[in-house]
Amino acid sequence: MKILFASDLDGTLIYSRNSMGVNVAEEELVEVEKINGKPYSFMTQTSHQALLNIGSSAFFLPVTTRTQAQYERVTGIFDGAASPQYAVISNGAVILENGKPVKEWSEEIRQQCISKKTVVETLLPLIKRYFSEEWVLNIKQADDWFVYLIIDRAGFPDDKLASYVQVFRKIGWSMSLQGRKLYFMPESITKAGAMEWVKARLSAEYVVAAGDSLLDLNLLESADKGFLAVHGEAFRNNAAISSHIQITEQSGIKAGEEILAHVANIAQQQG
Ligand SMILES: [Mg+2]
């Protein structure tokens, strides 16, 4: 059976020093991303090896909210192997095929965003109206697809998040808080939609998915089996999840190891 392993990267397979959570010996870490010449994201040796091994029994599909430039920094995960044929980036607005965006896909998504009036230009005035507080450090646009605020986590009013979510959901935007980033995502842009496109393209028959945030839930729901990291935004918000989705026992960078061990087992059994 052809198996697709569709996985989020940050906070699921790869971790920054701030998000890795548990104490891991330096010699256990594999650096997978540099920013300005400095190591930024890591996997454990065990995770890294497991991911490379999975490549022989399942088709690995990275599914990330990173933009193309941000995704292309994470070269370390594929060290010693070819980079994946497909990658879902910008939360599903863009699909890379052999490193190049699939134009027809993104054009279709753009049309959906325009018809639902969920384009960045319509959102920015609202963001400026609602978010003028000191805890907003920066407003960023991701290749004109969506917006995220860089926030001062200590100053952010957690108790107001639910009401913000309601306001923006009414006009077609999903919100997600991941570390210091508060995302505003058009409802037409989903990880699940792009994953389904790749699944059909590859004629895959079984999908295992993994993630940690609210933006990953549709991906996990569309899969045959899902793994949700216990430390992530989705589990902490008590999001409703279906019975085919399993919560990890381990947290932080060790949750990545646990997910990859499960996926290796599934790939062996189903393959
Ligand atoms: Mg994540």
Coordinates of C-alpha atoms in Angstrom, one line a residue, residues 61 68 84-90 92-110 145 193-195 197-199 201:
L61 CA 5.3 15.2 2.7
Q68 CA 9.1 29.1 0.6
P84 CA 11.0 15.3 -0.8
Q85 CA 9.4 15.5 -4.2
Y86 CA 6.5 17.5 -2.8
A87 CA 6.1 19.9 0.1
V88 CA 3.1 21.9 1.2
I89 CA 4.1 25.3 2.4
S90 CA 2.4 28.6 3.4
G92 CA -1.4 24.9 2.0
A93 CA -1.5 28.0 -0.3
V94 CA 1.5 26.7 -2.1
I95 CA 2.6 23.2 -3.1
L96 CA 6.2 22.7 -4.2
E97 CA 6.8 20.0 -6.8
N98 CA 10.5 19.3 -7.2
G99 CA 11.2 22.6 -5.4
K100 CA 8.9 24.7 -7.7
P101 CA 5.4 26.1 -6.9
V102 CA 2.5 24.4 -8.7
K103 CA 1.0 27.4 -10.4
E104 CA -2.5 26.0 -11.0
W105 CA -2.9 25.2 -7.3
S106 CA -2.0 28.6 -6.0
E107 CA -4.1 30.4 -8.6
E108 CA -7.2 28.4 -7.5
I109 CA -6.5 29.2 -3.9
R110 CA -6.0 32.9 -4.8
W145 CA -1.3 34.9 1.6
G193 CA -6.7 20.7 1.0
A194 CA -3.1 20.8 -0.3
M195 CA -2.4 17.3 1.2
W197 CA -4.0 17.3 -3.9
V198 CA -0.7 15.6 -3.3
K199 CA -2.4 12.4 -2.2
R201 CA -1.3 13.1 -7.5

